[in-house]
Coordinates of C-alpha atoms in Angstrom, one line a residue:
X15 CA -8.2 -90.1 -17.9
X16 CA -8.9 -88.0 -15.0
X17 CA -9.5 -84.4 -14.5
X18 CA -7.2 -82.0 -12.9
X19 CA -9.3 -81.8 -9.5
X20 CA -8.6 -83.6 -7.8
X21 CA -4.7 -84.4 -8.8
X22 CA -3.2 -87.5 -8.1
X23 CA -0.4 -88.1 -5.6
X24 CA 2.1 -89.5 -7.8
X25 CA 4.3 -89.9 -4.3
X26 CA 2.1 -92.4 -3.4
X27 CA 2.7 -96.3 -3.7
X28 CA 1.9 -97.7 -7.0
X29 CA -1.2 -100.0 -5.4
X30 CA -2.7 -97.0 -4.3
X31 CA -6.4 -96.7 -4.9
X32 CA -7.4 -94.5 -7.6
X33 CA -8.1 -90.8 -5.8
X34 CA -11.4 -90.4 -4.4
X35 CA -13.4 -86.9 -5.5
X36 CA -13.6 -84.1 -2.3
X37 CA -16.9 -83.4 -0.5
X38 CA -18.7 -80.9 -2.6
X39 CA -17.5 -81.9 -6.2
X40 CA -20.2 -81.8 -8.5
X41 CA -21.9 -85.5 -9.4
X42 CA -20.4 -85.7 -13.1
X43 CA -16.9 -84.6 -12.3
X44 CA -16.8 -86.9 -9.2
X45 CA -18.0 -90.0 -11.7
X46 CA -14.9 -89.3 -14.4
X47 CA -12.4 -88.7 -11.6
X48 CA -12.7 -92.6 -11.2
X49 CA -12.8 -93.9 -13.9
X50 CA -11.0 -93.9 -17.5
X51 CA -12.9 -91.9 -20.1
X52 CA -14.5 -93.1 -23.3
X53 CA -13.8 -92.2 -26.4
X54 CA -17.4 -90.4 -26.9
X55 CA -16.3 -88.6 -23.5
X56 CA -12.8 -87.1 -24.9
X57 CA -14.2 -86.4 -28.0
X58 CA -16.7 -84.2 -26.3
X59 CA -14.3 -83.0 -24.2
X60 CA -12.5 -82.0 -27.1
X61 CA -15.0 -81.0 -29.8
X62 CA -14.4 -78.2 -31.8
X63 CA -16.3 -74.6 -31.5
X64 CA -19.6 -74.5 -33.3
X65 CA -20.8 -73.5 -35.2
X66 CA -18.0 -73.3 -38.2
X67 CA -19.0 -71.9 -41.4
X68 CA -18.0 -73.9 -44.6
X69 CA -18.3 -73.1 -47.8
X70 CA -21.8 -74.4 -48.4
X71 CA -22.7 -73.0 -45.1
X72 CA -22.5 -69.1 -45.0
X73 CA -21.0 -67.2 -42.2
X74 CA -23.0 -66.3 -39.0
X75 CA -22.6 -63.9 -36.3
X76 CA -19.4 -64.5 -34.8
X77 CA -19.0 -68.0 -36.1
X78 CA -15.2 -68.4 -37.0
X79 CA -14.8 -69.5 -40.5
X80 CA -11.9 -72.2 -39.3
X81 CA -10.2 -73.3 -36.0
X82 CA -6.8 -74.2 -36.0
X83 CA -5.2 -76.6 -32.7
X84 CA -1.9 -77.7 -32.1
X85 CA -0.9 -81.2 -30.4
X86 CA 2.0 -81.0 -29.2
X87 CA 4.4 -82.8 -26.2
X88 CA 7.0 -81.4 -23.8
X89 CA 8.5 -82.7 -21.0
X90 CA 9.5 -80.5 -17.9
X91 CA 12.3 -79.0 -19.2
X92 CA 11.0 -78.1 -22.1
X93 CA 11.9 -80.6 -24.9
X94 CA 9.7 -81.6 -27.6
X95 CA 11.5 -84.5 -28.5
X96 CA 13.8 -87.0 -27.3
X97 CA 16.2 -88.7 -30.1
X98 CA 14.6 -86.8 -32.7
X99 CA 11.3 -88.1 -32.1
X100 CA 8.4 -87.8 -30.1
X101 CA 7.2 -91.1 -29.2
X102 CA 9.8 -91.7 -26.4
X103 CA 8.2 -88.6 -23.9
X104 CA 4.7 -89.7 -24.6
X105 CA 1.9 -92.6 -23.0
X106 CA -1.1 -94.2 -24.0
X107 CA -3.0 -92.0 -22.4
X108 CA -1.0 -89.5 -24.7
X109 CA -1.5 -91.4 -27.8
X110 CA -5.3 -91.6 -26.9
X111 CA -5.9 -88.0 -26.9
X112 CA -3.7 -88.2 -30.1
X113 CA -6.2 -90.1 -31.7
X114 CA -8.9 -88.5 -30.3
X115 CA -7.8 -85.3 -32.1
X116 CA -7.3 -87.1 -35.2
X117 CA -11.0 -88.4 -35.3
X118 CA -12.3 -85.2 -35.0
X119 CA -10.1 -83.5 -37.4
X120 CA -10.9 -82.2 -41.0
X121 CA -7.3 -82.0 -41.7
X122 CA -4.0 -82.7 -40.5
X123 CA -1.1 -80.0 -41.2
X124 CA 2.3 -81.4 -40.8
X125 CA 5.6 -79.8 -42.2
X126 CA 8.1 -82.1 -44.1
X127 CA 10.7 -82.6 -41.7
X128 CA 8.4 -84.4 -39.1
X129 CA 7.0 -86.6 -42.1
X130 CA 10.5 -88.0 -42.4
X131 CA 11.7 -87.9 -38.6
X132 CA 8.0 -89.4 -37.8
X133 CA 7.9 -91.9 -40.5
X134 CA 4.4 -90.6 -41.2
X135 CA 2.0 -92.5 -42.7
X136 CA -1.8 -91.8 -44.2
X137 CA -4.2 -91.3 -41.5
X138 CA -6.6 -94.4 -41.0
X139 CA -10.2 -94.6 -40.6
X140 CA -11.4 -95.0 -36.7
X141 CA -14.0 -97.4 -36.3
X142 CA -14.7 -95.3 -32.9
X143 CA -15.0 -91.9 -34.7
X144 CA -17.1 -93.1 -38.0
X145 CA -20.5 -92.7 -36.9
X146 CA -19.4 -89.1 -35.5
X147 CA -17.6 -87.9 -38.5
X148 CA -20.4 -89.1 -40.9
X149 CA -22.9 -87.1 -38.9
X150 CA -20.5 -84.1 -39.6
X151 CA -20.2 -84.7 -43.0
X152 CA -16.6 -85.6 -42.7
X153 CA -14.4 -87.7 -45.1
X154 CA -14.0 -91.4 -43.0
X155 CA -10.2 -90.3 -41.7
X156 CA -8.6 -86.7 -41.6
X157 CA -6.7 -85.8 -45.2
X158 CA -2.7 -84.9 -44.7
X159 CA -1.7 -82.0 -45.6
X160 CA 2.5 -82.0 -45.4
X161 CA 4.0 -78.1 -46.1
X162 CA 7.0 -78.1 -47.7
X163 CA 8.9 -75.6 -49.4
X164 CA 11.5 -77.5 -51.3
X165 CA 8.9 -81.0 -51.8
X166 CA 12.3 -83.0 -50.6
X167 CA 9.9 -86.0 -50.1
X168 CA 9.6 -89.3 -51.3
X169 CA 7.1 -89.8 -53.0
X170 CA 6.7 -93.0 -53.1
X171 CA 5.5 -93.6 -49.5
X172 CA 2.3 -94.8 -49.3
X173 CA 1.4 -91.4 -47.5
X174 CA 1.0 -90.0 -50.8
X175 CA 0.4 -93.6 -53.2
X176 CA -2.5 -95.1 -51.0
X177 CA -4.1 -92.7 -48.9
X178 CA -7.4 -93.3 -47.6
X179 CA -8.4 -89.7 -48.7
X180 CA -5.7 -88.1 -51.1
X181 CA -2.6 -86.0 -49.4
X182 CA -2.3 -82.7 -49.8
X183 CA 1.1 -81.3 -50.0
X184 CA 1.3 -77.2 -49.8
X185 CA 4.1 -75.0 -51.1
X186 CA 5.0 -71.9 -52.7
X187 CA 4.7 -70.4 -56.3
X188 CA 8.6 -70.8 -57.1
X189 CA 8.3 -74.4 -56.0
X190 CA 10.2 -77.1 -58.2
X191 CA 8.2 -77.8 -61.7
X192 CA 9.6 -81.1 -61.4
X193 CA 8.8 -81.8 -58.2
X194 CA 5.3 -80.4 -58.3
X195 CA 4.7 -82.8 -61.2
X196 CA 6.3 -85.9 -58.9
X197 CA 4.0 -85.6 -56.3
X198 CA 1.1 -85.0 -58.3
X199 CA 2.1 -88.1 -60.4
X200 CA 2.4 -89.8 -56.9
X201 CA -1.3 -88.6 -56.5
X202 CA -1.2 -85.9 -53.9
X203 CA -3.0 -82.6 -54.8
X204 CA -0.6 -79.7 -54.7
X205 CA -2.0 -76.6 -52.9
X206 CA -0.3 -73.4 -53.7
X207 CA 0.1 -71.3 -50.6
X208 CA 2.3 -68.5 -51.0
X209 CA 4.6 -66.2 -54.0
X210 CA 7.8 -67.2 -53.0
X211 CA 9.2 -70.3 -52.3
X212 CA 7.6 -70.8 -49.0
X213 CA 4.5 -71.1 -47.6
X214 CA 2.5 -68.2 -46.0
X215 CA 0.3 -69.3 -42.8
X216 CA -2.4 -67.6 -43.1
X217 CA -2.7 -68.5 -46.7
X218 CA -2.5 -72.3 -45.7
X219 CA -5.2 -72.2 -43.2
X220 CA -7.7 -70.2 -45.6
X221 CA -7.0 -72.3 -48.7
X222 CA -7.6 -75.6 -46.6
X223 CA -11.2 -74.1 -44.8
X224 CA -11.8 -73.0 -48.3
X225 CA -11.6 -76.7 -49.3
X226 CA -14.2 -77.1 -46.0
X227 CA -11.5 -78.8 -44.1
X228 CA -12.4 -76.0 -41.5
X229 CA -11.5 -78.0 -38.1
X230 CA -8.0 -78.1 -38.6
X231 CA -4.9 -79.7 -36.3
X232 CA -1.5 -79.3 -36.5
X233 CA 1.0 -81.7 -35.1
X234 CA 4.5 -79.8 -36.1
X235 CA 7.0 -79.8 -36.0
X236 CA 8.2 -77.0 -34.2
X237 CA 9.5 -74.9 -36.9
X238 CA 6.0 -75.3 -38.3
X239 CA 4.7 -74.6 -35.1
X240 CA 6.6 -71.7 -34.3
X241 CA 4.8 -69.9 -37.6
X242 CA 1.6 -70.5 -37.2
X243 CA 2.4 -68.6 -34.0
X244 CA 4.3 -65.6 -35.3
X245 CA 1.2 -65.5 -38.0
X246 CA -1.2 -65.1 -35.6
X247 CA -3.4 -68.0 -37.3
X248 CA -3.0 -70.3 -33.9
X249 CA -6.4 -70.2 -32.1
X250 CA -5.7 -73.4 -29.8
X251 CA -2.4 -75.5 -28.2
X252 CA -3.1 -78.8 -26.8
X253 CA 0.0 -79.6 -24.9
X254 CA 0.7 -82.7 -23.4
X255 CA 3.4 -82.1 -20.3
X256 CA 4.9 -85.3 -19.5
X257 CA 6.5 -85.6 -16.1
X258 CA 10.2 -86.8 -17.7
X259 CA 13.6 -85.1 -17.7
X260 CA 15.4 -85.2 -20.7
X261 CA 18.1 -82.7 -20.1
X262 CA 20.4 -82.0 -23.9
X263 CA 19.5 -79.6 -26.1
X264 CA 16.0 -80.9 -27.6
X265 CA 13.7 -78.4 -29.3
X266 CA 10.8 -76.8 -27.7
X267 CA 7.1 -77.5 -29.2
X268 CA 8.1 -74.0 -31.1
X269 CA 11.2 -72.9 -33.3
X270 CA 11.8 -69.4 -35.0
X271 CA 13.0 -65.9 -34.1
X272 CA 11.0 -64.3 -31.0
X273 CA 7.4 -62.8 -31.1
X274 CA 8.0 -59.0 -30.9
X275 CA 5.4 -59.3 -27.7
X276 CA 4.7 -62.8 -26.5
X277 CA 0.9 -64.1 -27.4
X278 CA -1.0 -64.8 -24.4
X279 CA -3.1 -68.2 -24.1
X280 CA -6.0 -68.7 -21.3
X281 CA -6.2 -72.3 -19.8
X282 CA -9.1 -73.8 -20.9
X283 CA -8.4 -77.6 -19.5
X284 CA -6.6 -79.5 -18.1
X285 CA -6.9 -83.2 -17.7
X286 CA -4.1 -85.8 -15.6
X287 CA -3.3 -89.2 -15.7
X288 CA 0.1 -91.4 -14.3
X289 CA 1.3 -87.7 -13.7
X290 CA 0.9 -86.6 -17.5
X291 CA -1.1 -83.2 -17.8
X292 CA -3.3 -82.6 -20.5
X293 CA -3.9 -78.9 -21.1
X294 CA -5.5 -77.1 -23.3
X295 CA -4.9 -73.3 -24.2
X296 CA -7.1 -70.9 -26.3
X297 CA -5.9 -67.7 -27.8
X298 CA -7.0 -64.9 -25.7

C-alpha cells in the first residue's frame, strides 16, 4: 500500500522500481511510499473517531454516539459489480483493506440480497486484530447484522447456525411470525427496526449503537447503500476505484430514487496501489 503522493506511473514497465518519494516529503510519508503497509499501519490509518460514547460510557462534548462507513468498489465506469458479484473488480490489496475494516468493526450491516449473491458467511476471528479489539473491549470478530424485510433466507447456513458471535438479522414489525420464529430457532437474534414491513435507517443504526456495536460498517449492497444515504445516517464511504472497464449495465455502489439535493462528501484519503485508489470520504 502506498499513499497517493506520489502516484505511481502505471505506463511504466512492469520491472520498474517501486516510485521514489520527491524532495521535500515529510520522513514518515517518504518511509510508507516504499514499502507495503502493515496491518497495525492500515488499521491506524483507518481507525475510527474517538472518542464514541457507548452505553456504559455516557456522552461527551461532541463525541458521536455511533459512526457508520461504507466499503464499497467501483470500477471507472461506475459499476459495483461484475457478474453479480464483487470479487471480480477487486485485488488483494482490496481485500486487505476489506479485512482491515472488518477487524476494527463492531458490526457488520449487510442487506439480504448480497448475503445470497455473496455467499456470506460468519465473520472470523483475525489473529492480526485480537490484541486490538480486546483492548477495545470488542467481541473477537465483528457480529452480522443482515436487514431483511421479507427474512427470504436460509437459515440454515452456517451464517446464522455457527457464528462466532450470534447474527443479527433486522426487520420490520409486520415481518413474517413464521419466519421470525425460523431464524430465531436457527439462533440469530431478531432486531426489530421499523413499523412496517421494512426497515427504517436510522432506526437500524441506533438500535445496533444501543447494543454498543457503535463502530459500524456497511458493505451493501447498493440498494442498502443507497438508504442509508437518502437517511442521512452515512457519516463515511470508503470506496475502492479499481482501474477496470466493465461496460453493461452493472449497478453503482448506490440504488434508489434520487437525493432531492446531492449530499456532499470531503476527501479525507486516499491511498494507491497497482493503479487501485483507495479513498475515503466523510460527510461534510
Amino acid at each position: 500500500m502506498r499513499r497517493l503522493f506520489p502516484v505511481t506511473d502505471q505506463t511504466a514497465p512492469a520491472a520498474a522500481p517501486a516510485p521514489q518519494a520527491q524532495p521535500g516529503t515529510p520522513a514518515h510519508i517518504a518511509d510508507l511510499v516504499d514499502r507495503e503497509w502493515t496491518l497495525d499501519e492500515l488499521a491506524e490509518a483507518y481507525a475510527y473517531p474517538a472518542p464514541l460514547t457507548t452505553p456504559a460510557a455516557p456522552a461527551t462534548s461532541g463525541a458521536p454516539h455511533r459512526w457508520l462507513r461504507a466499503n464499497m468498489v467501483s470500477t471507472l465506469d461506475g459499476a459495483a459489480q461484475h457478474d453479480g458479484r464483487s470479487q471480480a473488480i477487486s485485488s488483494d490489496a482490496d481485500m486487505r483493506i476489506f479485512g482491515t475494516l472488518r477487524g476494527l468493526a463492531d458490526v457488520v450491516i449487510v442487506g439480504a440480497e448480497t448475503v445470497r449473491l455473496e455467499g456470506y458467511r460468519p465473520a472470523r476471528e483475525l489473529e492480526d486484530f485480537a490484541e486490538r479489539r480486546a483492548a477495545d473491549g470488542q467481541a473477537p470478530a465483528p457480529v452480522i447484522a443482515v436487514v431483511s424485510a421479507s427474512l427470504n433466507l436460509d437459515f440454515s447456513l452456517p451464517l446464522f447456525t455457527s457464528p462466532l458471535v450470534p447474527t443479527l438479522v433486522l426487520t420490520g414489525a409486520a415481518a413474517s411470525p413464521d419466519r421470525v420464529r425460523d431464524a430465531e430457532k436457527a439462533g440469530a437474534r431478531v432486531i426489530v427496526a421499523g413499523e412496517g414491513p421494512g426497515v427504517e435507517p436510522d432506526r437500524a443504526v441506533t438500535a445496533l449503537a444501543d447494543m454498543g456495536l457503535v463502530r459500524q460498517l456497511t458493505e451493501g449492497g447498493p440498494r442498502l447503500l443507497g438508504q442509508f444515504a437518502e437517511a442521512g445516517v452515512l457519516d463515511e464511504l470508503c470506496l475502492t476505484v479499481a482501474p477496470l472497464l466493465t461496460v453493461g449495465s452493472a449497478q453503482r455502489i448506490t440504488g434508489g430514487p434520487v437525493l432531492p439535493d446531492p449530499e456532499r462528501f470531503a476527501l479525507a484519503a486516499v491511498l494507491e496501489e497497482a493503479g487501485f485508489l483507495f479513498t475515503r470520504y466523510r460527510r461534510i
